[in-house]
Structure formats: C-alpha cells, structure tokens
Coordinates of C-alpha atoms and ligand atoms in Angstrom, one line a residue:
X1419 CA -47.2 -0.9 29.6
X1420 CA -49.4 1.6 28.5
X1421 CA -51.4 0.7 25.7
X1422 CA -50.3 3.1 22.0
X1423 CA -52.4 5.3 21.5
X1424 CA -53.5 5.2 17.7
X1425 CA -53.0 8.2 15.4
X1426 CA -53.4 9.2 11.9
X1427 CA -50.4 10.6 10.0
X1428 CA -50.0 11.9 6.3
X1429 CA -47.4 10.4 4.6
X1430 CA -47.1 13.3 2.5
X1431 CA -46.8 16.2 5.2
X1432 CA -46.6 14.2 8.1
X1433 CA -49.6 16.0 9.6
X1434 CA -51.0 14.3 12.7
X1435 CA -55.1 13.6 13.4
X1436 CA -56.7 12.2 15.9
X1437 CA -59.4 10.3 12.9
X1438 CA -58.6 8.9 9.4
X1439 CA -59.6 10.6 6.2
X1440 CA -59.6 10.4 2.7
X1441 CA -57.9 13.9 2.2
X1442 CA -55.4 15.6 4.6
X1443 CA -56.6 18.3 5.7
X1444 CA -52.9 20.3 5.8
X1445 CA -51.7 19.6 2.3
X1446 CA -54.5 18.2 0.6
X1447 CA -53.0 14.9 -1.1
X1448 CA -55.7 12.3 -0.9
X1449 CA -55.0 8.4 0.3
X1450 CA -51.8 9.7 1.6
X1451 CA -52.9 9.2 5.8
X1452 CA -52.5 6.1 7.3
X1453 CA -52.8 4.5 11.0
X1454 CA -49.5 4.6 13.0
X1455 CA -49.1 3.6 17.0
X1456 CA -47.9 6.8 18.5
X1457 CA -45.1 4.9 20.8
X1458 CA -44.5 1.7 18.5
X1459 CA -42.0 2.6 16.2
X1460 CA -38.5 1.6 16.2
X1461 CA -35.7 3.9 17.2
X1462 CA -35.0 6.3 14.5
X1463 CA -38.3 5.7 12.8
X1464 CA -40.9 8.7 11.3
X1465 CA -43.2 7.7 14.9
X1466 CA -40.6 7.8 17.6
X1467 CA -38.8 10.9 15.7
X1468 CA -42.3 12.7 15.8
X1469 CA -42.7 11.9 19.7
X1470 CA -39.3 13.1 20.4
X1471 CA -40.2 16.4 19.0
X1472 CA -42.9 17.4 21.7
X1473 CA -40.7 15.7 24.7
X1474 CA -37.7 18.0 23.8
X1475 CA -39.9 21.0 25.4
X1476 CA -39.9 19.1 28.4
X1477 CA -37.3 18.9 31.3
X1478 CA -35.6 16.0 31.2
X1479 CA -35.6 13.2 33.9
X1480 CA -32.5 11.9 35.6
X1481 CA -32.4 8.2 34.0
X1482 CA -30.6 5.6 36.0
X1483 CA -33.2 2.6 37.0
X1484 CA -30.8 -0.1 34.9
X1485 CA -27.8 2.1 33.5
X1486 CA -26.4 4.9 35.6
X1487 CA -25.2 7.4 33.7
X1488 CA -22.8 9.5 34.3
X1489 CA -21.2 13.4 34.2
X1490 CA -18.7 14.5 31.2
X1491 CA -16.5 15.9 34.2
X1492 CA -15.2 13.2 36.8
X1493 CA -12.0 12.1 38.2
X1494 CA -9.5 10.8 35.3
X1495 CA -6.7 7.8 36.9
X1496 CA -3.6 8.6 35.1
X1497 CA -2.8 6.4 32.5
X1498 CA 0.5 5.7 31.9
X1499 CA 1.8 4.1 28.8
X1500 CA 4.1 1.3 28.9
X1501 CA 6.9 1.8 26.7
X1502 CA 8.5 -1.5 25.1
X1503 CA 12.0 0.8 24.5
X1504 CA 11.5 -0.3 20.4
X1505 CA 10.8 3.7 19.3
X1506 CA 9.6 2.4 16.0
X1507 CA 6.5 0.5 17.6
X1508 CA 6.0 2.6 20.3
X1509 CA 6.0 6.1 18.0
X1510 CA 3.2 3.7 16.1
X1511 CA 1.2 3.2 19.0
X1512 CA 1.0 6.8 20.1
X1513 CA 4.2 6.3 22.8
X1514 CA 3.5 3.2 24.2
X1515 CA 0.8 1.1 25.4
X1516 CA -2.0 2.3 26.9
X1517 CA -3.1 0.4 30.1
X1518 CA -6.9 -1.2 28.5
X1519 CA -6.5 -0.6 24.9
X1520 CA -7.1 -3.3 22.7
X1521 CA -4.0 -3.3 19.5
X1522 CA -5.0 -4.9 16.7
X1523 CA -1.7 -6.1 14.3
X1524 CA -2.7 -7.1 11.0
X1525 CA 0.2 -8.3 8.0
X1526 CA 0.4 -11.0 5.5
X1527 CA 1.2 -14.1 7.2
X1528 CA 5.3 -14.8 7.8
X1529 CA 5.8 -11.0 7.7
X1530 CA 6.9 -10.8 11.2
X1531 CA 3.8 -9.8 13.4
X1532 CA 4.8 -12.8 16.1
X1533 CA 8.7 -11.6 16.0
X1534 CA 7.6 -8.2 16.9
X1535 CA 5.6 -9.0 19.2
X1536 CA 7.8 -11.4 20.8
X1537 CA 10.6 -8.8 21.4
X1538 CA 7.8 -6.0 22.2
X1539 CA 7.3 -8.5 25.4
X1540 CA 10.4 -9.4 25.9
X1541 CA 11.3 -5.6 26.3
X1542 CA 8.4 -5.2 28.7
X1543 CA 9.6 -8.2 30.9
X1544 CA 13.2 -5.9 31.1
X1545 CA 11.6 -3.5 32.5
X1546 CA 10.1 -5.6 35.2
X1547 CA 6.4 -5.9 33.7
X1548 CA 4.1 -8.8 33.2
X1549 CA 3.9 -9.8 30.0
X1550 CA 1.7 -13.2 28.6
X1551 CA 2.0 -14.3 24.8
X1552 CA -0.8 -17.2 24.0
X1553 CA -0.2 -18.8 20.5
X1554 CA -2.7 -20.7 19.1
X1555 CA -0.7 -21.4 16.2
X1556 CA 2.3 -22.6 17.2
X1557 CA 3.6 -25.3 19.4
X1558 CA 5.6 -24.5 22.7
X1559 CA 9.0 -25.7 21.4
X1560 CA 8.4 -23.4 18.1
X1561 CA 7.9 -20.6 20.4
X1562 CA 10.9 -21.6 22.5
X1563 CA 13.1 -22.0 19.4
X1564 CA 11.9 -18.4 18.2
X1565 CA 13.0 -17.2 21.3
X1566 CA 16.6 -18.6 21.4
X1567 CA 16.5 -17.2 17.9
X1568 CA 16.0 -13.8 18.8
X1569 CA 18.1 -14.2 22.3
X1570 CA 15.6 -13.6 24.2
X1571 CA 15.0 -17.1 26.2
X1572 CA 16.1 -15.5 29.6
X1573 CA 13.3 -13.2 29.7
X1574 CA 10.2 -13.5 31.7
X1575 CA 7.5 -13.7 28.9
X1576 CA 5.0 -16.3 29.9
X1577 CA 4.4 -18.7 26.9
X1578 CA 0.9 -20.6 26.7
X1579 CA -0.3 -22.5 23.7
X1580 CA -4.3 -22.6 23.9
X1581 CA -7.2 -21.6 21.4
X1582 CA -10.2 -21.7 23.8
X1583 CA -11.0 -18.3 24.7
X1584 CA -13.4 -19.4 28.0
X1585 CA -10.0 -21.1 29.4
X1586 CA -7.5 -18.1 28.2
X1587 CA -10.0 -15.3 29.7
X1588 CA -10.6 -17.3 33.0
X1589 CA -7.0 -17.8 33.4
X1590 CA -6.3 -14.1 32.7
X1591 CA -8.9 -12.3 34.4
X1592 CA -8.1 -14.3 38.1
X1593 CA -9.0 -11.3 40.2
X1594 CA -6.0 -13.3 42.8
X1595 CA -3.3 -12.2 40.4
X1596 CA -2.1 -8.6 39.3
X1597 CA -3.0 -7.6 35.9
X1598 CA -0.6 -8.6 33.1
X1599 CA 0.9 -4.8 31.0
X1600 CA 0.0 -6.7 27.7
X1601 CA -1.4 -9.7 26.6
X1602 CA -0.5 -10.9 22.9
X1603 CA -3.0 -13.5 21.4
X1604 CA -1.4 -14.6 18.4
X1605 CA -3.9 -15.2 16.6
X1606 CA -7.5 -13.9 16.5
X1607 CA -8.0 -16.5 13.7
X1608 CA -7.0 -19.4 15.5
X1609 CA -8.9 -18.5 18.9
X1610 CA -12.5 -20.1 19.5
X1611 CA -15.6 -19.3 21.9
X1612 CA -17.4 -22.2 22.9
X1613 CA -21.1 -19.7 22.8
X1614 CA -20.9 -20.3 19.1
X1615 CA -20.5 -23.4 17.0
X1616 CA -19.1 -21.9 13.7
X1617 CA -15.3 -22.9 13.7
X1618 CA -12.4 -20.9 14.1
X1619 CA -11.3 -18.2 11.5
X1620 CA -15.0 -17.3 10.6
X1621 CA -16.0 -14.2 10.7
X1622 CA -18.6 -14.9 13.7
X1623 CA -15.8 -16.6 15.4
X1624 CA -13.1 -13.7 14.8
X1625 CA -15.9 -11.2 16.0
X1626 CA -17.2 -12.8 19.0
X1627 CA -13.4 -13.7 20.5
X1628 CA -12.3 -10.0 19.5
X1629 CA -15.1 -8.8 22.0
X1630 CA -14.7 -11.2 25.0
X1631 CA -11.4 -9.7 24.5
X1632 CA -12.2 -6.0 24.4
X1633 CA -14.0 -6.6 27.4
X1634 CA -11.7 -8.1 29.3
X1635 CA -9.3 -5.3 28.3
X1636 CA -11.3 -3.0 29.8
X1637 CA -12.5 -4.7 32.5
X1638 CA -8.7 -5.3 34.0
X1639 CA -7.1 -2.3 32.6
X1640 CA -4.5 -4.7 30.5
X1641 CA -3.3 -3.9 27.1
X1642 CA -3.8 -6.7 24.5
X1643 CA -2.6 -7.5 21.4
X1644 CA -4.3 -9.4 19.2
X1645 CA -2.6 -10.5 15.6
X1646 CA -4.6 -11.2 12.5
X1647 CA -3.3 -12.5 9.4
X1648 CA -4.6 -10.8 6.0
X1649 CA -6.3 -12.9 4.2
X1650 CA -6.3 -13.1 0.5
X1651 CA -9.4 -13.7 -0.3
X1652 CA -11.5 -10.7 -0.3
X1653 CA -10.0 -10.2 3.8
X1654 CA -13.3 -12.7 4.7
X1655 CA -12.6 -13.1 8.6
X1656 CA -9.3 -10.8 8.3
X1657 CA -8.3 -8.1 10.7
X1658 CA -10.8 -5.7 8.8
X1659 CA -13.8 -7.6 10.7
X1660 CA -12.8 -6.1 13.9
X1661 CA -10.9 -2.9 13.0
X1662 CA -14.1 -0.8 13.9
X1663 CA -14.1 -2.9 17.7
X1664 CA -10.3 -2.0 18.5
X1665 CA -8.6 0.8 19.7
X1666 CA -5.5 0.9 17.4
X1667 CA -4.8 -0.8 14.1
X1668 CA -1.6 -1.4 13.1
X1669 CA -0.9 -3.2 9.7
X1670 CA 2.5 -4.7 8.8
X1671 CA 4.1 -3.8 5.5
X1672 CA 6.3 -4.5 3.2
X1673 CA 7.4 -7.5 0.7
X1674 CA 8.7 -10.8 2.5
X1675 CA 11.5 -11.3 -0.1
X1676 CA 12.6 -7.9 0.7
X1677 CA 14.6 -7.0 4.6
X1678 CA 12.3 -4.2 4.8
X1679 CA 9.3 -3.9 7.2
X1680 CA 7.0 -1.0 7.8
X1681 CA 4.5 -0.9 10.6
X1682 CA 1.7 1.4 10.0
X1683 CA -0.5 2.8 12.2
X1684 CA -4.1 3.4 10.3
X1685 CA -6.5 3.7 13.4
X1686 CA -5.1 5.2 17.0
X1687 CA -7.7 6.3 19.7
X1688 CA -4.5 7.1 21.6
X1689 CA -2.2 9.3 18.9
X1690 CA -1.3 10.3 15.5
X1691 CA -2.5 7.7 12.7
X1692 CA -0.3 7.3 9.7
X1693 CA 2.7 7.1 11.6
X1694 CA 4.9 4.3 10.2
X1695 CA 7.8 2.5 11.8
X1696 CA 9.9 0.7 9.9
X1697 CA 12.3 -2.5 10.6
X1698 CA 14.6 -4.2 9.0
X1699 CA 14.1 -8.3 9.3
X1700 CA 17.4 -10.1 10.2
X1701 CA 18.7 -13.5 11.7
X1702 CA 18.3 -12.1 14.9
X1703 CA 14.8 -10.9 14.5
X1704 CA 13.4 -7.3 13.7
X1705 CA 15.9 -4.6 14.0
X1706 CA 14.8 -0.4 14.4
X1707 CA 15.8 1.2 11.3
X1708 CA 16.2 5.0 13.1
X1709 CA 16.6 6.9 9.7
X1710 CA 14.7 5.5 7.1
X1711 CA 15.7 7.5 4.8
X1712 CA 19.1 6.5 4.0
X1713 CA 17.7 3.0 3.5
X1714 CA 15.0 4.0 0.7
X1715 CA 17.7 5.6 -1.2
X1716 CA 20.7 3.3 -0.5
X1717 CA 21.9 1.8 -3.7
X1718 CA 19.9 4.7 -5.8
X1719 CA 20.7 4.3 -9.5
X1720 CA 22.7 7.3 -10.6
X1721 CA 22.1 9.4 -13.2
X1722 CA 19.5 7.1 -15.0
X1723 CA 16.6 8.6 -16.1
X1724 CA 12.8 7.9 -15.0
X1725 CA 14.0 8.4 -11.2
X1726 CA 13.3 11.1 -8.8
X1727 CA 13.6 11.2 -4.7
X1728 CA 10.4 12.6 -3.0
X1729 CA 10.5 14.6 -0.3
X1730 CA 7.4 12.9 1.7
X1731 CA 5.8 12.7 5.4
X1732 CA 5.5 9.5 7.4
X1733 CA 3.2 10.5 10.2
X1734 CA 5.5 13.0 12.3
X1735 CA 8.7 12.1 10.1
X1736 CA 10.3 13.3 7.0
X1737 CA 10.6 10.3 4.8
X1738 CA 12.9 10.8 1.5
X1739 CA 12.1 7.9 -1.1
X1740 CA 12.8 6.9 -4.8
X1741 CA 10.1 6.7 -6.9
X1742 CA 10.5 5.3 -10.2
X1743 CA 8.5 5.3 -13.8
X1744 CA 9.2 3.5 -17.0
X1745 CA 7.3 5.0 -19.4
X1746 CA 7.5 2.8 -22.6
X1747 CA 5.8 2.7 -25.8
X1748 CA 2.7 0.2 -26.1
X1749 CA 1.4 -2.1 -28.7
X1750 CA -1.7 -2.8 -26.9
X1751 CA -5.2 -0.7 -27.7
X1752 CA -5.3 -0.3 -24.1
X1753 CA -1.9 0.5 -22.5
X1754 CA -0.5 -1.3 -19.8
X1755 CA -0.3 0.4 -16.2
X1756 CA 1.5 -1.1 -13.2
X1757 CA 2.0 0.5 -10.0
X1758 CA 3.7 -0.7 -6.8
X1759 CA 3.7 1.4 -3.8
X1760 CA 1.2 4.1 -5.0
X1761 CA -2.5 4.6 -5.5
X1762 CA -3.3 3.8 -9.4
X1763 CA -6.3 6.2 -9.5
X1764 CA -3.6 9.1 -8.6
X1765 CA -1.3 8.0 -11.2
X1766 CA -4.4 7.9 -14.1
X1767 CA -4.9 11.5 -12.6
X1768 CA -1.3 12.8 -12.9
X1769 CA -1.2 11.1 -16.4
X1770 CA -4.5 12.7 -17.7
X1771 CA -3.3 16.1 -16.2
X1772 CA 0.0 15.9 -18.3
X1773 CA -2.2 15.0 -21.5
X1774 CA -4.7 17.4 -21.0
X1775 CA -2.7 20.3 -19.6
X1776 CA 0.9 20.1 -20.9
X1777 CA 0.0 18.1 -24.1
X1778 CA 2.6 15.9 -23.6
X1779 CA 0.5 12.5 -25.1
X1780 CA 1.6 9.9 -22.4
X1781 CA -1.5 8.1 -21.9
X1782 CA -1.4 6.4 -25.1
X1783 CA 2.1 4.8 -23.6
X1784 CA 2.8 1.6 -21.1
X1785 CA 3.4 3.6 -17.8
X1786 CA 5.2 1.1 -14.8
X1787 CA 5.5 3.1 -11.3
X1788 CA 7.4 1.7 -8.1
X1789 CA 8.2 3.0 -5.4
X1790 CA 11.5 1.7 -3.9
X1791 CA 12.0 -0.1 -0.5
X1792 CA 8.4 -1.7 0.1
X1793 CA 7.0 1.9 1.2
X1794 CA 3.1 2.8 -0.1
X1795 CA 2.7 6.4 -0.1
X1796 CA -0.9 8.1 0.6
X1797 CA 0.3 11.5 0.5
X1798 CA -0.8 13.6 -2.7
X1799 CA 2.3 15.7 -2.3
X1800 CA 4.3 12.9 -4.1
X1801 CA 2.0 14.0 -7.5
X1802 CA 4.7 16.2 -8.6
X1803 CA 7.8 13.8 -8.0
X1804 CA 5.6 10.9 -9.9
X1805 CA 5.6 13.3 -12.7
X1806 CA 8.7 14.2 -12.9
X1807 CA 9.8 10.4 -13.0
X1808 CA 7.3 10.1 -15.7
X1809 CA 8.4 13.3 -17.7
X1810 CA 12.5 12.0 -16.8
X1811 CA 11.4 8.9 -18.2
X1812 CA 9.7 9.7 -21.4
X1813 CA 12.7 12.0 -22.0
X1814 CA 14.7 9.6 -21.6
X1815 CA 16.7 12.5 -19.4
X1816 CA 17.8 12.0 -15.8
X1817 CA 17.0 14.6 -13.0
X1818 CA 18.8 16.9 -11.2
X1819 CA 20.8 13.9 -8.5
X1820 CA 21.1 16.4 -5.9
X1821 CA 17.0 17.3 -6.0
X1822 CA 13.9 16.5 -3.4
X1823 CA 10.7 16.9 -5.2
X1824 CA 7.4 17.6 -3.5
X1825 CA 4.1 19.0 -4.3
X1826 CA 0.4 18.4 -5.3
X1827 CA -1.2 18.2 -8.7
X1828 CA -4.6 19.8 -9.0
X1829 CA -6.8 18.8 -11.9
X1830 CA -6.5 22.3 -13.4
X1831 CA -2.3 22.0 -13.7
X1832 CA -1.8 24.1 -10.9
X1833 CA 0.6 22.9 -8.6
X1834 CA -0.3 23.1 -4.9
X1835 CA 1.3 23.9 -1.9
X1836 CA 1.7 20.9 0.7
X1837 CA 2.0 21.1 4.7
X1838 CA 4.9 20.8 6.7
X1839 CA 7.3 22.3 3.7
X1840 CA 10.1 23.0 6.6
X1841 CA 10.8 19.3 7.6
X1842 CA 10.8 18.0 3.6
X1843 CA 13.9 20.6 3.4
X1844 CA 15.8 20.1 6.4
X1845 CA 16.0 16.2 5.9
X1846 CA 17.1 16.8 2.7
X1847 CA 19.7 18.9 3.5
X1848 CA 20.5 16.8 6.3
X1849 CA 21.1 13.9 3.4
X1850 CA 23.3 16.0 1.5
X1851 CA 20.8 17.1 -1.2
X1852 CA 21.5 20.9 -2.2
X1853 CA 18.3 21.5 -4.5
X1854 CA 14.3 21.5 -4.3
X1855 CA 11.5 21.8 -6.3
X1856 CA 8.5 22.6 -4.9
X1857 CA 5.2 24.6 -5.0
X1858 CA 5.5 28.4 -5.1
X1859 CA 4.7 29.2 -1.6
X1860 CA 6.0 31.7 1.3
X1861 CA 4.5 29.5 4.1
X1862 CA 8.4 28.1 5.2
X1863 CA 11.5 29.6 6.8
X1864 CA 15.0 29.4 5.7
X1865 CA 16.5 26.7 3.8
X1866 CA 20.0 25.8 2.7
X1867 CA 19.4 24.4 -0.4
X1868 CA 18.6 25.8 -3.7
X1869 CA 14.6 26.0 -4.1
X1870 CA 13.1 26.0 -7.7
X1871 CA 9.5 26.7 -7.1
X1872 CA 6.6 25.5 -9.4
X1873 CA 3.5 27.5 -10.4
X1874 CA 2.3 25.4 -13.0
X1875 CA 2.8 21.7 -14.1
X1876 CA 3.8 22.9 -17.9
X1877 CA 6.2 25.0 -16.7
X1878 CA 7.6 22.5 -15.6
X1879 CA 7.2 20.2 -17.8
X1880 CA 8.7 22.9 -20.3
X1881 CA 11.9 22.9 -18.0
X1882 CA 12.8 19.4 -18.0
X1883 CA 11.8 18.7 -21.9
X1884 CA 14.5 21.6 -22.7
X1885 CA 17.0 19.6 -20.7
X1886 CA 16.4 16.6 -22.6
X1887 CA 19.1 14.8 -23.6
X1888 CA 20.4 15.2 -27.1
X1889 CA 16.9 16.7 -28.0
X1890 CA 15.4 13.1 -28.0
X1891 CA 11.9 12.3 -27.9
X1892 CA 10.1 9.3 -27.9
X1893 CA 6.9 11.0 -30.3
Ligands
TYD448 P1 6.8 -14.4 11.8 O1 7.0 -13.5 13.0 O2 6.6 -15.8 12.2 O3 5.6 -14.0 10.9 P2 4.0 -13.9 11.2 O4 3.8 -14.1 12.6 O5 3.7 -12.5 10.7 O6 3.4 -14.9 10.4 O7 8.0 -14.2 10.9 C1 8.4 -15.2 10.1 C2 9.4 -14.8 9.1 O8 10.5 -14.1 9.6 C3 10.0 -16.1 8.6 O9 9.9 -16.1 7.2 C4 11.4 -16.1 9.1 C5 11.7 -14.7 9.3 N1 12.6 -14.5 10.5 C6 13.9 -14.1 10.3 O10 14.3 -13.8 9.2 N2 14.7 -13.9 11.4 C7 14.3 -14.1 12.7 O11 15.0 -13.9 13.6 C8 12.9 -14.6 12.9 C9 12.4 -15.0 14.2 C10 12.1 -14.8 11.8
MG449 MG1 2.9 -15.7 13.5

C-alpha cells in the first residue's frame, strides 16, 4: 500500500498545505493547522471527505475485484405471493407472502402469535405448499394438541421442536430438497447460535439468529416467520432489536381478557403499513372478523353521554369506533389523566386547545379516555371525536346517536380537513348512521347523510353546550 502522504489542514477553514505553520495563510486564525494523512481517515471523516472532492472530477473506474456490482436495470423473476386464504393476515402482509421476505410477528406473550401462525400454515399446506413450523417453546405433543384444537391435525405442516439455529438452518437449507413457502420459528427468543456464548433471549443472541435467518431467506427464496414476544421490561431483546433487519413487522394487539385481536402491520417493504387485521379469539382458534366495525360498536351505550363513534382509517379500511371520556371533577393539585387506546400527548393537546381556545376550563378536571374494542388509534383525525366525548361528557349531554365524527384539531382551534373524507361517509351510511360532522371541506362527492361541517372548535363547542341538557354545567 502506498504510503499517506502527509498534509497540513486548518481546522478553521479547512485549507490544505503542503508545510505546517503557525498562521493559515487563508483565514488567518493562528494554531488552528494541524498534520493529517491524506488517505488515513475513516469513512465519512473531514480527510477522506476532502479526497473525495478532487476524485469526483474524475471518471470513475468499473469496481468489481471482490464485489461485482451490478446495473439498476436487469431481469426481475416474478415473485409471486403466497396467499394463506386468511384476508385479515394476508391484507397485513401486503397480499400474501412474498417468496424471501423475512416477517417479523411481535405481541404480548399468550396473545395468539403461534395460533395464527399455525392456521396461516395450515392454510398454505391446503393449498398444496410446503410449510415447516419449528417451536422452540413448546413440546411436540403441545403442538399436536394445539393442532387438534384448532382441527387442523390432517394438514401437512411439518412440526419440529429444536432451538439450535446451526441444526435448524442445515436441515432447511438441504440444497436436495425444494424450498419450503414459509418457515415459522416460534420463537426468535428461544433460538441459539452456537458462534456466540451469550444465552438465549439476549439481545446478541436474538440479533445474531435473526440474521442467519435473513440470510437464509434470501439465499433460498423462502418466506419466514419469526415470532417474538414483547417484553416488559424496557423491550430488552424484544422484537424491536431486529425490526430494522426484517422485511415486515407485524405486532399483535389487543387485551388477552378481551376476544378481540388486531394485527398491525407497522413496517412492510412489500405494501401498505398501518393496515390492521383484526380477529376474534375463540375455542377453535382465531377467527376473520370481515367488518370490524359492527364489532367496535356492538353493545354501544345508548344515549349516555361522554360517547361519540369516530369515523377513522385502518390502513385501506374505514374503521367506525367508540371512543369514550369521563371527564370528572378532581381533588388532586395535579388532575388525573388516563388513556387507553390513544396517544396521551394528543389528548393534553386537544384538552389545552379547548382551554385556551373555547375557554371551556377542562384541564383543571380528572379526564379518563378509552377507546372501545382493544383498537389504538394513530390517526389525528380522531382529535375532533375525542372532543366531542370530552365536551358530551363535561356536559353531562349525550351526542347526536345517529353521528360519525371526524376531523383534526390544529393548535390555533381550527379544525382541519382529513384524507379519504369519501370512505368515513360511505361506511357510515352503510352502518345505518344518517349524520356527520366534519371539517368544512369541498374535497368529497355525494353523501347520503346529513353533514354538519366545522370551521372552528368553539363553534362547536358553542353547539353542543346549547344542547346541554337541562342547562347543566359542571363549573
Ligand atoms: P398462543 O397462540 O399460544 O399465544 P402466543 O403464541 O402469542 O404466546 O395463544 C394462547 C392463548 O390463546 C391462550 O390463552 C389460549 C387461547 N386460545 C384460545 O382461546 N383458543 C384456541 O383455540 C387456542 C389455540 C388458544
Ligand atoms: Mg406461542
């Protein structure tokens, strides 16, 4: 290697010499040059950043002594997804499983990741596809008994129970054998490399598995699965080590003393993120709930106040929920807030805009929010349907029972328009509602229902206090 050639640069003005001196000659600071090797510096560094500069005038070589690079343009193999036939995981994934892509499922353990994925291969196995599940948690008969459970004991899926990752990767990648549609490995925690000597579960272990993995994945073109429990505390070696390594994260959802599961897509190379699919657990395994909306409003309390349905998104799918506030009065300096379901700097938000804008002295109370079923919303369009519950509950005055409310809260009291206006309407007419309030927008076609559109929070605000019940107030 040719030896670096030494060079003086100011650390001022970055001026180059070929000698050291006291003063730099370009910008005059004094003590400010020092030596540095013209080809010794790191990647990224001042040095190498100041020798890239000259060589960008020049033409550059074709590379390829080690690594051969290749053209943007080339022949693509089409890559067909395998669908598993369950909509609500395969609309998650993008439409199915991609051939080499590496799924990550991450949940709370017991919230059904291994009954999911059980029937996902099952399904596969129908459709006369190779599918391998390797526990590392549970024993063979467990598995089997699962299987009965779910009535799925007459399908192909080829159990293993193992936790070495040398013996599961050289029994998967036998270049004799055709290449498996999806591999589950349930889970990344339990799995072990025998290059390191940490034990299973920590984080070096859960990082170094997930990447024998990927590479494998890629290698033979097979979709895997790998499962990873959420841990408590402070997610040390949970899924979240090896989102950034994976092709699609999908996290489980929902509360394990409720039927309700939501799978939610947070990370797709392949699709849409924030596409949810939700099932409903049962005794004979995860069920497809097609129209999740009835569900989040089944059993809706009627005519009570500190309720209101929101007209919300879940990836490509209208979603109506129930969102519900107790606002109550506090005897605590600083007053209590509880939310479920919702993001609690959003709600400090919506109640300091109601304060400061419509005057209406909430903050000083205990504020509760939930939203029902076990869904978490992310979309700021449910700002104005949070308020309202608020207002309705403060009031003590129920809402409209026929209404969808939708629409975003800007810091200024303005309310602002949200996307995809035209599906929040039609599924709410399609579920009988015959009223809306929403932003004052043009940007949608023709609706059914009866819109009430909102230019400013106080308006509204001013609306629903004049409704109040027997002019009540809670001040
Ligand atoms: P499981 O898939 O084992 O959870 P995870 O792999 O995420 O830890 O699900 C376990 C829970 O699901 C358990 O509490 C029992 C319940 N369950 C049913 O209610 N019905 C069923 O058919 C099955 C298989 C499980
Ligand atoms: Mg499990």
């Amino acid at each position: 290697m040719a030896k670096p050639q030494e060079r003086y640069v100011c650390q001022s003005c970055r001026a180059v010499s070929r000698k050291w001196a006291g003063k730099c000659d370009a910008c005059g600071e004094w003590n400010s040059i020092v030596e540095e090797a013209a080809t010794s510096g790191p990647p990224g560094s001042m040095a190498a950043a100041d020798s890239n500069v000259s060589s960008l005038n020049k033409q550059p070589k074709r590379r390829g002594n080690v690594i051969d690079f290749q053209a943007m343009k080339g022949n693509l193999t089409a890559r067909d997804r395998y669908a598993t036939g369950i909509d609500e995981l395969d609309r998650v994934c993008g439409g199915g499983l991609v051939p080499g892509s590496v799924l990550l499922c991450g949940g709370d353990p017991g919230i059904g990741k291994s009954t999911l994925l059980m029937q996902a291969c099952a399904a596969l196995t129908q459709q006369g596809h190779e599918a391998i599940y390797i526990s590392g948690e549970e024993a063979l008969e467990q598995l089997r008994l699962r299987a009965q459970r779910l009535g799925l004991e007459e399908t192909g899926v080829q159990l293993a129970t193992e936790t070495n990752m040398r013996d599961i990767l050289a029994t998967l990648d036998d270049t004799n054998c055709d290449v498996p549609a999806v591999v589950v490995i349930d889970s990344i925690q339990t799995m072990w490399s025998d290059t390191l000597s940490a034990t299973p579960g920590t984080v070096s272990q859960v990082r170094a598995c997930a990447q024998e993995l990927i590479r494998f994945a890629k290698k033979r073109n097979c979709a895997v699965f790998i499962v990873g429990h959420v841990t408590k505390d402070g997610q040390i070696a949970g899924p979240r080590v090896v989102e950034h390594m994976v092709d699609t994260v999908l996290y489980f959802e929902g509360d394990r003393s409720d039927r309700f599961r939501i799978l939610r897509g947070v990370k797709n190379r392949f699709g849409a993120t924030d596409e949810i699919g939700v099932f409903e657990m049962s005794d004979k395994g995860l069920r497809e709930v097609r129209n999740p909306s009835e569900i989040f409003l089944d059993n809706r309390g009627k005519n009570v106040s500190g309720a209101s349905v929101f007209a919300g998104i879940g990836g490509s799918r209208p979603v109506l929920v129930e969102i519900q506030a107790l606002v109550a009065q506090s005897s605590l300096a600083t007053p209590r807030r509880a939310v479920v379901g919702w993001d609690s700097a959003r709600l400090s938000m919506v109640l300091a805009v109601l304060d400061a804008r419509c005057g209406l002295g909430i903050g000083a109370h205990d504020v509760y929010l939930n939203v029902a079923g076990g869904l978490k919303i992310r979309e700021p369009a449910a700002d104005l349907a949070v308020a309202a519950a608020l207002i309705s509950s403060m009031s003590d005055t129920p809402l409209p029972q026929d209404s969808v409310i939708f629409g975003e809260i800007s810091l200024s009291g303005a309310v602002r328009p949200v996307t995809q206006t035209d599906l929040r309407l039609k599924e709410a007419a399609k579920l009988g509602f015959d009223s809306a309030i929403l932003p004052a927008t043009k940007k949608f076609g023709k609706s059914t229902l009866k819109l009430n559109q909102v230019e400013l929070l106080g308006d509204f605000v001013d609306q629903l206090w004049q409704n109040r019940r027997g002019g009540k107030s809670t001040e």
